[in-house]
CSV table of N, CA and C and ligand atoms in Angstrom, one decimal:
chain,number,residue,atom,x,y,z
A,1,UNK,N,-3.4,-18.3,-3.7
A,1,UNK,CA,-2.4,-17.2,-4.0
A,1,UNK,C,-1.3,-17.7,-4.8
A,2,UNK,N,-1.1,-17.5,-5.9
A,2,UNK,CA,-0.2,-17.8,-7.0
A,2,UNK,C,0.4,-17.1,-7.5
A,3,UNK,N,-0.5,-16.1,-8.0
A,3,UNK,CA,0.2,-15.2,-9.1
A,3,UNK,C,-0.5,-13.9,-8.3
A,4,UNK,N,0.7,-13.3,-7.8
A,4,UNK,CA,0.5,-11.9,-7.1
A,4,UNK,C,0.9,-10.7,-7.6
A,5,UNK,N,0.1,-9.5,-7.6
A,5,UNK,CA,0.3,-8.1,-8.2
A,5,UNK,C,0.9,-7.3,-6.7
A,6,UNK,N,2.0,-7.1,-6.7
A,6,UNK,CA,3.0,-6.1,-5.6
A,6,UNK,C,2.9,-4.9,-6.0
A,7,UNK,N,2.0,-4.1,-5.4
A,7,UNK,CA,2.0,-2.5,-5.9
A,7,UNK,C,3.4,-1.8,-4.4
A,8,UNK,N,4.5,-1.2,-5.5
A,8,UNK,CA,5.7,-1.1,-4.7
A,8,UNK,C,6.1,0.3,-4.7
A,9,UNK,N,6.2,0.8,-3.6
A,9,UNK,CA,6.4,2.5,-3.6
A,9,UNK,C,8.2,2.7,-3.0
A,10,UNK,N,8.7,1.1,-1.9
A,10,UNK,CA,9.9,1.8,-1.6
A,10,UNK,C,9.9,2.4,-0.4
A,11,UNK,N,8.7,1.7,0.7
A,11,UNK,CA,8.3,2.4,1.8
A,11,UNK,C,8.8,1.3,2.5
A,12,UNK,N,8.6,0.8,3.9
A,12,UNK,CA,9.0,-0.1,4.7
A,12,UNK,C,7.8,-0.5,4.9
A,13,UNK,N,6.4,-0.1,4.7
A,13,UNK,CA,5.4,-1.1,4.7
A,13,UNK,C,5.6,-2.0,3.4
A,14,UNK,N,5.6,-1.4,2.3
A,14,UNK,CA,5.7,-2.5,0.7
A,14,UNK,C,7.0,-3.4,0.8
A,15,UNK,N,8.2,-2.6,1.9
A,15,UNK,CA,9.3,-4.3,1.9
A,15,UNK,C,8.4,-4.7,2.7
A,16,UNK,N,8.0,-5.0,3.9
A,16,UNK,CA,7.5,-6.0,4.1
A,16,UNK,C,6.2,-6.9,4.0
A,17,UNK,N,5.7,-5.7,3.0
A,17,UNK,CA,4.7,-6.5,2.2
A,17,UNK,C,5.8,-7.6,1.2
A,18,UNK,N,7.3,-7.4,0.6
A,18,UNK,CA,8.1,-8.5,-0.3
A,18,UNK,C,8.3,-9.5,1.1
A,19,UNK,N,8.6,-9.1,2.1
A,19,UNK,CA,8.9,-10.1,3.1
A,19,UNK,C,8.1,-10.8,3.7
A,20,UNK,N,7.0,-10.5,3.6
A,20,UNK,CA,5.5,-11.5,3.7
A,20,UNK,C,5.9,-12.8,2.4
A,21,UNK,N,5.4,-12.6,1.1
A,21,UNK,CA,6.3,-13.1,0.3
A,21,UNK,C,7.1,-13.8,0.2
A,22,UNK,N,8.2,-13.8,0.2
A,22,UNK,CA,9.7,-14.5,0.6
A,22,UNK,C,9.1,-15.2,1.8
A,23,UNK,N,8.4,-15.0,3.2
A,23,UNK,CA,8.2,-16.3,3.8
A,23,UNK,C,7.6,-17.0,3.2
A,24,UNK,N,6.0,-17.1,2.6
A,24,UNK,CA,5.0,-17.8,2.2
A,24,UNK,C,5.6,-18.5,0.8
A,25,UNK,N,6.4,-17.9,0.5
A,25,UNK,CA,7.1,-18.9,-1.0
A,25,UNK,C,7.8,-20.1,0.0
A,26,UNK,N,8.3,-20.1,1.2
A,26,UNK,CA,8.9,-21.2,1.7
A,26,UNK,C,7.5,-22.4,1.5
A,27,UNK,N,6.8,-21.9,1.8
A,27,UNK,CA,5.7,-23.1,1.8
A,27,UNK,C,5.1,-23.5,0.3
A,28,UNK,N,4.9,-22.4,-0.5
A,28,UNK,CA,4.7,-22.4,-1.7
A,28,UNK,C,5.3,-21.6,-2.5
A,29,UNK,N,6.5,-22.4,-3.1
A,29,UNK,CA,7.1,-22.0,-3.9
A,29,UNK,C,7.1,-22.0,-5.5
A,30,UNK,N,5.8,-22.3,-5.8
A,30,UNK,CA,5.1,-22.2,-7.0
A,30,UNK,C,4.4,-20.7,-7.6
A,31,UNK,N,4.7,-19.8,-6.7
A,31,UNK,CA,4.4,-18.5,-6.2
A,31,UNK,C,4.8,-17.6,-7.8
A,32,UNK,N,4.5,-17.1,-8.3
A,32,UNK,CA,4.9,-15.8,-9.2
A,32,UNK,C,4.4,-14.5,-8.5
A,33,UNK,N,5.2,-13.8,-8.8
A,33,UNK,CA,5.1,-12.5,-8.6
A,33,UNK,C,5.7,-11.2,-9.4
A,34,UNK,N,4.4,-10.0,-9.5
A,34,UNK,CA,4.5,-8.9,-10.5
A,34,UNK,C,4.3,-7.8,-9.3
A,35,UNK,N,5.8,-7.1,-9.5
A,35,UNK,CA,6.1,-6.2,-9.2
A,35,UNK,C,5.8,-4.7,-9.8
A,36,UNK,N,5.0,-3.5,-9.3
A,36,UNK,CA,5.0,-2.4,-10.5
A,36,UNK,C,4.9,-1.2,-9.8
A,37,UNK,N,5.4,-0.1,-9.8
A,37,UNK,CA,5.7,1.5,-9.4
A,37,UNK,C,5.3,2.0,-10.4
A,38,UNK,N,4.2,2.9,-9.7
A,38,UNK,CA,3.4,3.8,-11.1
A,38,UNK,C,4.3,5.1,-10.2
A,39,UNK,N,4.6,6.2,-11.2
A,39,UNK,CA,4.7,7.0,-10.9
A,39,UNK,C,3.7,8.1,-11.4
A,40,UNK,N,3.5,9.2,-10.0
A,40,UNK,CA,2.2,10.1,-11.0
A,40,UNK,C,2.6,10.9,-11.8
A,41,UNK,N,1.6,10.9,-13.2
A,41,UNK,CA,1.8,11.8,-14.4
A,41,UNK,C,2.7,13.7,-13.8
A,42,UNK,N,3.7,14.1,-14.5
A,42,UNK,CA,3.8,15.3,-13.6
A,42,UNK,C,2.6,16.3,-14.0
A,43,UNK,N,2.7,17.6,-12.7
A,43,UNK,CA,1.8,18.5,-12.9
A,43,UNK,C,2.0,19.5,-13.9
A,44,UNK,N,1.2,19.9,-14.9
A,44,UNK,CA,1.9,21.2,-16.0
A,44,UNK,C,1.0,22.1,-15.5
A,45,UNK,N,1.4,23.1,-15.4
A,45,UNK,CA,0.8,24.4,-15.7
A,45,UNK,C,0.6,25.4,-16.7
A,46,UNK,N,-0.1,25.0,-17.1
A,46,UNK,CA,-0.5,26.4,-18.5
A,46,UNK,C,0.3,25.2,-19.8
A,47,UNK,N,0.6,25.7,-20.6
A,47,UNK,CA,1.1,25.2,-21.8
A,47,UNK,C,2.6,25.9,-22.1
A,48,UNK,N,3.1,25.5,-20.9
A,48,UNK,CA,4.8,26.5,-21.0
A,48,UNK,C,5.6,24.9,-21.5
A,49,UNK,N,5.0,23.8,-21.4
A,49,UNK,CA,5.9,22.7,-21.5
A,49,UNK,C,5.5,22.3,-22.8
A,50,UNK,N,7.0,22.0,-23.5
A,50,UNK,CA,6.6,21.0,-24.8
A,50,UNK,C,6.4,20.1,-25.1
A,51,UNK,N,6.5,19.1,-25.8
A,51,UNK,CA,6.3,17.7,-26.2
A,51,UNK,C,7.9,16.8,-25.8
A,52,UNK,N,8.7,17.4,-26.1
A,52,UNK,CA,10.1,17.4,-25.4
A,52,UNK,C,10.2,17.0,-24.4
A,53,UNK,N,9.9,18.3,-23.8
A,53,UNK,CA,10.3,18.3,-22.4
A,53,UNK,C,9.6,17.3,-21.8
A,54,UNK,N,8.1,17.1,-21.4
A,54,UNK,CA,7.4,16.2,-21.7
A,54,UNK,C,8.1,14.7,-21.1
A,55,UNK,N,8.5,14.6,-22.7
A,55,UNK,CA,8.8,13.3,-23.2
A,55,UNK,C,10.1,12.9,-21.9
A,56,UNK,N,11.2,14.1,-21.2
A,56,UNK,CA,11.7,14.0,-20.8
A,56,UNK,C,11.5,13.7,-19.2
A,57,UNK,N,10.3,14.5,-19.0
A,57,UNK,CA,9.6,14.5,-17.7
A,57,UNK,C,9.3,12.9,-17.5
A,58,UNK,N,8.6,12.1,-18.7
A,58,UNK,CA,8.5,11.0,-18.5
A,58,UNK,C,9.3,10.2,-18.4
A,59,UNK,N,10.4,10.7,-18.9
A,59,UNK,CA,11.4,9.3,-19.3
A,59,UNK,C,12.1,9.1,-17.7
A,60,UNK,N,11.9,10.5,-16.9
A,60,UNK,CA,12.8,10.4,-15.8
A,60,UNK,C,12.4,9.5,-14.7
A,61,UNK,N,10.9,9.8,-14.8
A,61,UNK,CA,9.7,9.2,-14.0
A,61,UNK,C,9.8,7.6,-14.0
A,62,UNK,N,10.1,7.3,-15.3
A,62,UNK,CA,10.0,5.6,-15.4
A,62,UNK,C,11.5,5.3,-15.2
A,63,UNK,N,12.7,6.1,-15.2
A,63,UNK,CA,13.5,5.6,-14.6
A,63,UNK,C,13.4,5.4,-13.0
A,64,UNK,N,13.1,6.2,-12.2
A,64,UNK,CA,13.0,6.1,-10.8
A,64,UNK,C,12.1,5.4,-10.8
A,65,UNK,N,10.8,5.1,-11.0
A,65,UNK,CA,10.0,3.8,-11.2
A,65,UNK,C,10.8,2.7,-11.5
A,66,UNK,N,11.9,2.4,-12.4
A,66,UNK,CA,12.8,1.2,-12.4
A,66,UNK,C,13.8,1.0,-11.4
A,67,UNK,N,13.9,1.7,-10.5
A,67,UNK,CA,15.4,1.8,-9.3
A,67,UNK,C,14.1,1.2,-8.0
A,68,UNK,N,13.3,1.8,-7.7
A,68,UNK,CA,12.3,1.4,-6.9
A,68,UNK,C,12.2,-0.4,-7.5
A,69,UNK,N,11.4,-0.9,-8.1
A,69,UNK,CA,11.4,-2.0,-8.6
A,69,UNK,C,12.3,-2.9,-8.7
A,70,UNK,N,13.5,-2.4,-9.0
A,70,UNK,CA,14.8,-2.9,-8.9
A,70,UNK,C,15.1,-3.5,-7.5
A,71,UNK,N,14.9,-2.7,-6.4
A,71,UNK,CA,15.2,-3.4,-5.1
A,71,UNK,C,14.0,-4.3,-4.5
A,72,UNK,N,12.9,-4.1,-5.1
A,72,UNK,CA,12.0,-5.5,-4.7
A,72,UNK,C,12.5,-6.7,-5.2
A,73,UNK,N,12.5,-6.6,-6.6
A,73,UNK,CA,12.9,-7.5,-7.6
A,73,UNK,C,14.2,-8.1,-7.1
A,74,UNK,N,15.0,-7.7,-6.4
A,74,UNK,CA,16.6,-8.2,-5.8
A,74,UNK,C,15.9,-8.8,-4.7
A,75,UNK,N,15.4,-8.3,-3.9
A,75,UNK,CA,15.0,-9.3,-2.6
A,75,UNK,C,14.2,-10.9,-2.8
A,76,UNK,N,13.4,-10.5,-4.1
A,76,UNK,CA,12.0,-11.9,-4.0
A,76,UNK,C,13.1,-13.1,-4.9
A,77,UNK,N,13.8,-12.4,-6.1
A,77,UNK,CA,14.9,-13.3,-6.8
A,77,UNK,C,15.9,-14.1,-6.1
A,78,UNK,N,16.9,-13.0,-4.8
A,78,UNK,CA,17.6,-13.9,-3.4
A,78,UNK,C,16.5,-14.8,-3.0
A,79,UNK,N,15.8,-14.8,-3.0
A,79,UNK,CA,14.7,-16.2,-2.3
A,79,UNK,C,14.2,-16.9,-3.3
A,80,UNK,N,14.6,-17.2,-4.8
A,80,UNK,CA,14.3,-17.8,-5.6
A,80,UNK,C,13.0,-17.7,-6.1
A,81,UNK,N,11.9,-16.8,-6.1
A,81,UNK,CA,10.4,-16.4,-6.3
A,81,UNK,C,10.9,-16.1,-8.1
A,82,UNK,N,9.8,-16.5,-8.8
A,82,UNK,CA,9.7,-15.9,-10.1
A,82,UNK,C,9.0,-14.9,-10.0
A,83,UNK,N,9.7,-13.6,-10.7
A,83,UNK,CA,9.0,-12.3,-10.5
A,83,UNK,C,9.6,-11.7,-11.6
A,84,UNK,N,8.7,-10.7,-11.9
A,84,UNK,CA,8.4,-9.4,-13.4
A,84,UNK,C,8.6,-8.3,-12.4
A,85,UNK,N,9.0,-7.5,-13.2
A,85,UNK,CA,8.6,-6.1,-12.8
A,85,UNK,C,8.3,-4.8,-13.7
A,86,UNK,N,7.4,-3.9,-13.5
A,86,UNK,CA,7.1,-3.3,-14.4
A,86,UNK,C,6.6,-1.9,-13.6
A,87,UNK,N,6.4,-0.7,-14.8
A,87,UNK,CA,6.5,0.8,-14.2
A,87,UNK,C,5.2,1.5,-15.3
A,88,UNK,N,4.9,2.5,-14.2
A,88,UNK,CA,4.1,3.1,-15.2
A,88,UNK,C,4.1,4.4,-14.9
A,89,UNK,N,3.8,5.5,-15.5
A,89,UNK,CA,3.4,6.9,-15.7
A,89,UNK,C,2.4,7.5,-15.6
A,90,UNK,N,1.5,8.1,-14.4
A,90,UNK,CA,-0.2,8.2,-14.7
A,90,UNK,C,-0.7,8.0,-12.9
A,91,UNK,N,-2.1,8.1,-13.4
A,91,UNK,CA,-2.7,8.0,-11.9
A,91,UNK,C,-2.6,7.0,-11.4
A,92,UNK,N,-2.1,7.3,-10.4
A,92,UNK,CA,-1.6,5.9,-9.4
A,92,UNK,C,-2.7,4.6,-9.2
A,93,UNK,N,-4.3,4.4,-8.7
A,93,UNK,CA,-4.6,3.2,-8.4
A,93,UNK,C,-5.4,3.1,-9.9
A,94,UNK,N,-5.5,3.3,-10.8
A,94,UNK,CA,-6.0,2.9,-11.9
A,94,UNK,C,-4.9,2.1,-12.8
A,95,UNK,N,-4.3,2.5,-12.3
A,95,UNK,CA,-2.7,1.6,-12.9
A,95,UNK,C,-2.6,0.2,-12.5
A,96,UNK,N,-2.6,0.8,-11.1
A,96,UNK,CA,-2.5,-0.3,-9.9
A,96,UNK,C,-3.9,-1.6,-10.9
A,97,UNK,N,-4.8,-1.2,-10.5
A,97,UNK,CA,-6.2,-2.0,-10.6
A,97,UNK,C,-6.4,-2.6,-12.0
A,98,UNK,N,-6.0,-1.8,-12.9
A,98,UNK,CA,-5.7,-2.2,-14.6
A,98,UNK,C,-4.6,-3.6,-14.5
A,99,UNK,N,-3.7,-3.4,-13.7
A,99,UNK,CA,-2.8,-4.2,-13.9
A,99,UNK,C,-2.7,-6.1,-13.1
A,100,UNK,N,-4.0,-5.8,-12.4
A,100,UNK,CA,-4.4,-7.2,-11.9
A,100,UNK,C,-4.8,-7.9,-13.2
A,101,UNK,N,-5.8,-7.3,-13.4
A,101,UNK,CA,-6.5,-7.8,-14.8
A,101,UNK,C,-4.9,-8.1,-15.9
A,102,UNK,N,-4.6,-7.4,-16.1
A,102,UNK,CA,-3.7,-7.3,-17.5
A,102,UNK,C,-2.7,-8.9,-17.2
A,103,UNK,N,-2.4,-8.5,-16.1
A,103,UNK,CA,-1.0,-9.7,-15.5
A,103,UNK,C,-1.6,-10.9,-15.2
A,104,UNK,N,-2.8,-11.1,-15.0
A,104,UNK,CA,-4.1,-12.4,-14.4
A,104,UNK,C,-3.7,-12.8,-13.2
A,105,UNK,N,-3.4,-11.6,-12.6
A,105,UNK,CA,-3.5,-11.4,-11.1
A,105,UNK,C,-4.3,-12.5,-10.1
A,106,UNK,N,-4.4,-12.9,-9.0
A,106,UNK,CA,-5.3,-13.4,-7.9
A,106,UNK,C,-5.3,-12.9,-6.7
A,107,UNK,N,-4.1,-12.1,-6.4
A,107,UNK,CA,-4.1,-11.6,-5.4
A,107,UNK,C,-3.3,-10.1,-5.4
A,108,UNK,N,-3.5,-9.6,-4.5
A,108,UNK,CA,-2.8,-8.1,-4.3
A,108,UNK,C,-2.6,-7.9,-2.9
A,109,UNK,N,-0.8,-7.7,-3.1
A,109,UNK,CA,-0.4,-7.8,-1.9
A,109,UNK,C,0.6,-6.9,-1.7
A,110,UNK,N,0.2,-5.4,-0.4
A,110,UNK,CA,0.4,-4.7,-0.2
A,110,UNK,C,0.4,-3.7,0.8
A,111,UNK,N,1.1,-2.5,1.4
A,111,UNK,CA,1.5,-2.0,2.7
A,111,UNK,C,0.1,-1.2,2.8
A,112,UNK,N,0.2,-1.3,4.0
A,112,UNK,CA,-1.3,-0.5,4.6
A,112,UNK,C,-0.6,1.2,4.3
A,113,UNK,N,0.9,1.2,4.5
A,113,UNK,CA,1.1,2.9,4.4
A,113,UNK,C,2.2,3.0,3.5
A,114,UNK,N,2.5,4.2,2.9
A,114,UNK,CA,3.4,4.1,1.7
A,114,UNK,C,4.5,5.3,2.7
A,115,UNK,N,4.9,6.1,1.1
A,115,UNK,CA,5.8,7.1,1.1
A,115,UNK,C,5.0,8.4,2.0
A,116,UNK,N,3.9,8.9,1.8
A,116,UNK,CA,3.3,9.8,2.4
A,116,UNK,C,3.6,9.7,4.0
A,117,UNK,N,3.2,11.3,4.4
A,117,UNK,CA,3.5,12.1,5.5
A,117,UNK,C,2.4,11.8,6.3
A,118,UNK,N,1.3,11.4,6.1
A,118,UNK,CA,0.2,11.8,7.6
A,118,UNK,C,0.2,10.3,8.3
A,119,UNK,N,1.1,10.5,9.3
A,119,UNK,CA,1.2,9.4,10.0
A,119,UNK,C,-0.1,8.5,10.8
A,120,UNK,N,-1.2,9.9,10.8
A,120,UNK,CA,-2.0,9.5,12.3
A,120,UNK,C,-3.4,8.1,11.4
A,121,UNK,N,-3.3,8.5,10.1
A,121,UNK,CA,-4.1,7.5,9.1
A,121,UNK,C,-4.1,6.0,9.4
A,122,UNK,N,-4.7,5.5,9.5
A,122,UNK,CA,-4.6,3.8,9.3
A,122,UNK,C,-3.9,3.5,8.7
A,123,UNK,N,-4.6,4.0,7.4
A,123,UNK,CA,-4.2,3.1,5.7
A,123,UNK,C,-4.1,4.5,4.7
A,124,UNK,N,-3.0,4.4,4.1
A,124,UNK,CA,-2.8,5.5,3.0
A,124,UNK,C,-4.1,5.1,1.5
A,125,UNK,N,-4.0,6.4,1.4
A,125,UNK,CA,-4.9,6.8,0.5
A,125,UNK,C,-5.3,5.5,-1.4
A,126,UNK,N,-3.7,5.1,-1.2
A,126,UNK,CA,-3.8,4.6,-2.7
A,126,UNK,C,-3.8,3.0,-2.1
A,127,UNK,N,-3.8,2.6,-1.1
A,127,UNK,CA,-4.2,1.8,0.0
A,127,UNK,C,-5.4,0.9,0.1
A,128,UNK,N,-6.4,2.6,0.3
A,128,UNK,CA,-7.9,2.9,1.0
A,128,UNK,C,-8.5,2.4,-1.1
A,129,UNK,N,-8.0,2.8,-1.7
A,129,UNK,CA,-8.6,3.0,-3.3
A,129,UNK,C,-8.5,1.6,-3.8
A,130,UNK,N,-7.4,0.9,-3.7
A,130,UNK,CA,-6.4,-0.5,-4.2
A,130,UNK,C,-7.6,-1.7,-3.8
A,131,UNK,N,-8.1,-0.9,-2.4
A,131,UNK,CA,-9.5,-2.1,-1.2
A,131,UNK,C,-10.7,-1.9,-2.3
A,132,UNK,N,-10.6,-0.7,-2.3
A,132,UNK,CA,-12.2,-0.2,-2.7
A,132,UNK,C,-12.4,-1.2,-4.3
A,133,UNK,N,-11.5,-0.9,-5.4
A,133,UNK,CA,-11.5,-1.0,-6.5
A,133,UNK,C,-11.0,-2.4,-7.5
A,134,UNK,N,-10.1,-3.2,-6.5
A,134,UNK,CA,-9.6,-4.4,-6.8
A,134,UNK,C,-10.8,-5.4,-7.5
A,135,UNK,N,-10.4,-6.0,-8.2
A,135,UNK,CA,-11.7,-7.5,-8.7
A,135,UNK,C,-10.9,-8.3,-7.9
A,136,UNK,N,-9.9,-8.8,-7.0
A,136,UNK,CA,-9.4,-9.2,-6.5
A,136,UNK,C,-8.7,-9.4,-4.9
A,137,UNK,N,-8.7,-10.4,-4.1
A,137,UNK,CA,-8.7,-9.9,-2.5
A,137,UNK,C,-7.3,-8.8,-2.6
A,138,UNK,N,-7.4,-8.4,-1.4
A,138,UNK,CA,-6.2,-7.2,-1.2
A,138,UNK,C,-5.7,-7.7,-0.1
A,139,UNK,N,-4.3,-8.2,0.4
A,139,UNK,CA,-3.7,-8.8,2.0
A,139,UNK,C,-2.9,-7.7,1.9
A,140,UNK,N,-3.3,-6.7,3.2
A,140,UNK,CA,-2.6,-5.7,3.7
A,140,UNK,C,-1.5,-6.4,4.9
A,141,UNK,N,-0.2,-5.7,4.4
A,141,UNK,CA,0.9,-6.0,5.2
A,141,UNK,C,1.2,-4.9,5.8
A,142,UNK,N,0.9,-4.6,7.5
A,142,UNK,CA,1.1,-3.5,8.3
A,142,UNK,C,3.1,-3.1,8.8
B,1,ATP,N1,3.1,5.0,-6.5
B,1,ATP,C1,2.9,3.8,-6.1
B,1,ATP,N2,3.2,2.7,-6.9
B,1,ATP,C2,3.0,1.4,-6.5
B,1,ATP,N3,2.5,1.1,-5.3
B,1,ATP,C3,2.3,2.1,-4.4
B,1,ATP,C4,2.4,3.5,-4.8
B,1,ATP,N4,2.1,4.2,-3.7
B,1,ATP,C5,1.7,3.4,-2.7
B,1,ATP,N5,1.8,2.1,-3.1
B,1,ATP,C6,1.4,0.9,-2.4
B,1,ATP,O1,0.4,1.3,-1.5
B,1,ATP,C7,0.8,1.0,-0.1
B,1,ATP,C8,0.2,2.1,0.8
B,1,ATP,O2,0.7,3.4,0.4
B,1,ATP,P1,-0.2,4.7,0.4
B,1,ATP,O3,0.3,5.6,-0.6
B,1,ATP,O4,-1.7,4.3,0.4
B,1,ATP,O5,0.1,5.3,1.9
B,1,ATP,P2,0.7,6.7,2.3
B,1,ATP,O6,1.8,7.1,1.3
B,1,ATP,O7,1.1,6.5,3.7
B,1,ATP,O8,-0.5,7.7,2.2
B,1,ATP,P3,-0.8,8.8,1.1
B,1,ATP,O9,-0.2,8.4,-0.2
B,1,ATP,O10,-2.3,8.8,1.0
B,1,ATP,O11,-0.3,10.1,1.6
B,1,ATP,C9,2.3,1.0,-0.2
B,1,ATP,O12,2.9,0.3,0.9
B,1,ATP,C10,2.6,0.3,-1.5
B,1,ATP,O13,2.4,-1.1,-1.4
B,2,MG,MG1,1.5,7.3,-0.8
C-alpha cells in the first residue's frame, strides 16, 4: 500500500477511513495519497436549462467537491502524508474506479457508509459498486 485512491464524501466513515491513514503512515511514511469527491451530474428535466446555467450548475458542484476535499487534505498534510486532491462532476463509482487507473492507484481506501440515510445497510451503495468494480483491493474502514 503506497499510493492510495481516498474516495471522500465528508461522512464520519471516510474521516476515518483519513484516520486509518495518518496511523499507517506512522509506520510507512512513504505513503501518497489521492484524495477525490465526485459530485453527481445534476438532474435536468426537459430542456428548460441552458448551456449557462449548466455551466453554472457545474461550477457550484466542483466547488463543494473542493470544500469536502479541502478537509481531508488538512488532516493527512497535519500528519505530513503527501497527498493530491481532486473533484469531479458525473456518476459517482465510475469516476471513483476511472480514477485508480488514471492516478496508478494500488489501493482504495474507504468508509463502508457515506452521506446517505438508510442506516440498517451494511455498506452504502457507492461502497457495494467501488468492491464490485475496483482493478484494485478495496480496505473498508467501518
Ligand atoms: N460522492 C462521493 N465521492 C467520493 N467518495 C464517496 C462519495 N460517496 C461515497 N463515497 C465513499 O464511499 C463510502 C461509502 O459511502 P456510500 O455512499 O456507499 O454509503 P451511504 O451514503 O451510507 O449509502 P448510499 O449512498 O447508498 O445511500 C464513503 O465513506 C466514502 O468513502
Ligand atoms: Mg452515499
Amino acid at each position: 500500500m503506497q499510493k492510495v485512491l481516498v474516495p471522500f464524501d465528508g461522512s464520519p466513515s471516510a474521516k476515518r477511513a483519513i484516520q486509518y491513514l495518518v496511523n499507517f503512515s506512522k509506520e510507512y511514511p512513504q505513503l501518497t495519497v489521492h484524495v477525490l469527491n465526485v459530485q453527481p451530474g445534476p438532474k435536468l428535466y426537459g430542456n428548460y436549462v441552458s448551456a449557462t446555467m449548466l455551466d453554472q450548475l457545474n461550477a457550484g458542484a466542483e466547488d463543494h467537491a473542493k470544500e469536502i476535499v479541502a478537509e481531508a487534505a488538512a488532516e493527512l498534510k497535519a500528519a505530513g502524508i503527501v497527498c493530491e486532491t481532486h473533484t469531479a462532476v458525473g456518476e459517482v463509482t465510475s469516476a471513483l474506479v476511472e480514477a485508480v487507473t488514471r492516478h496508478g492507484c494500488d489501493t482504495v481506501v474507504m468508509g463502508t457508509r457515506g452521506m446517505g440515510s438508510l442506516g440498517n445497510l451494511v455498506m452504502g451503495s457507492v461502497a457495494t459498486r467501488v468492491v464490485h468494480d475496483s482493478p484494485v483491493p478495496v480496505l473498508l474502514v467501518k
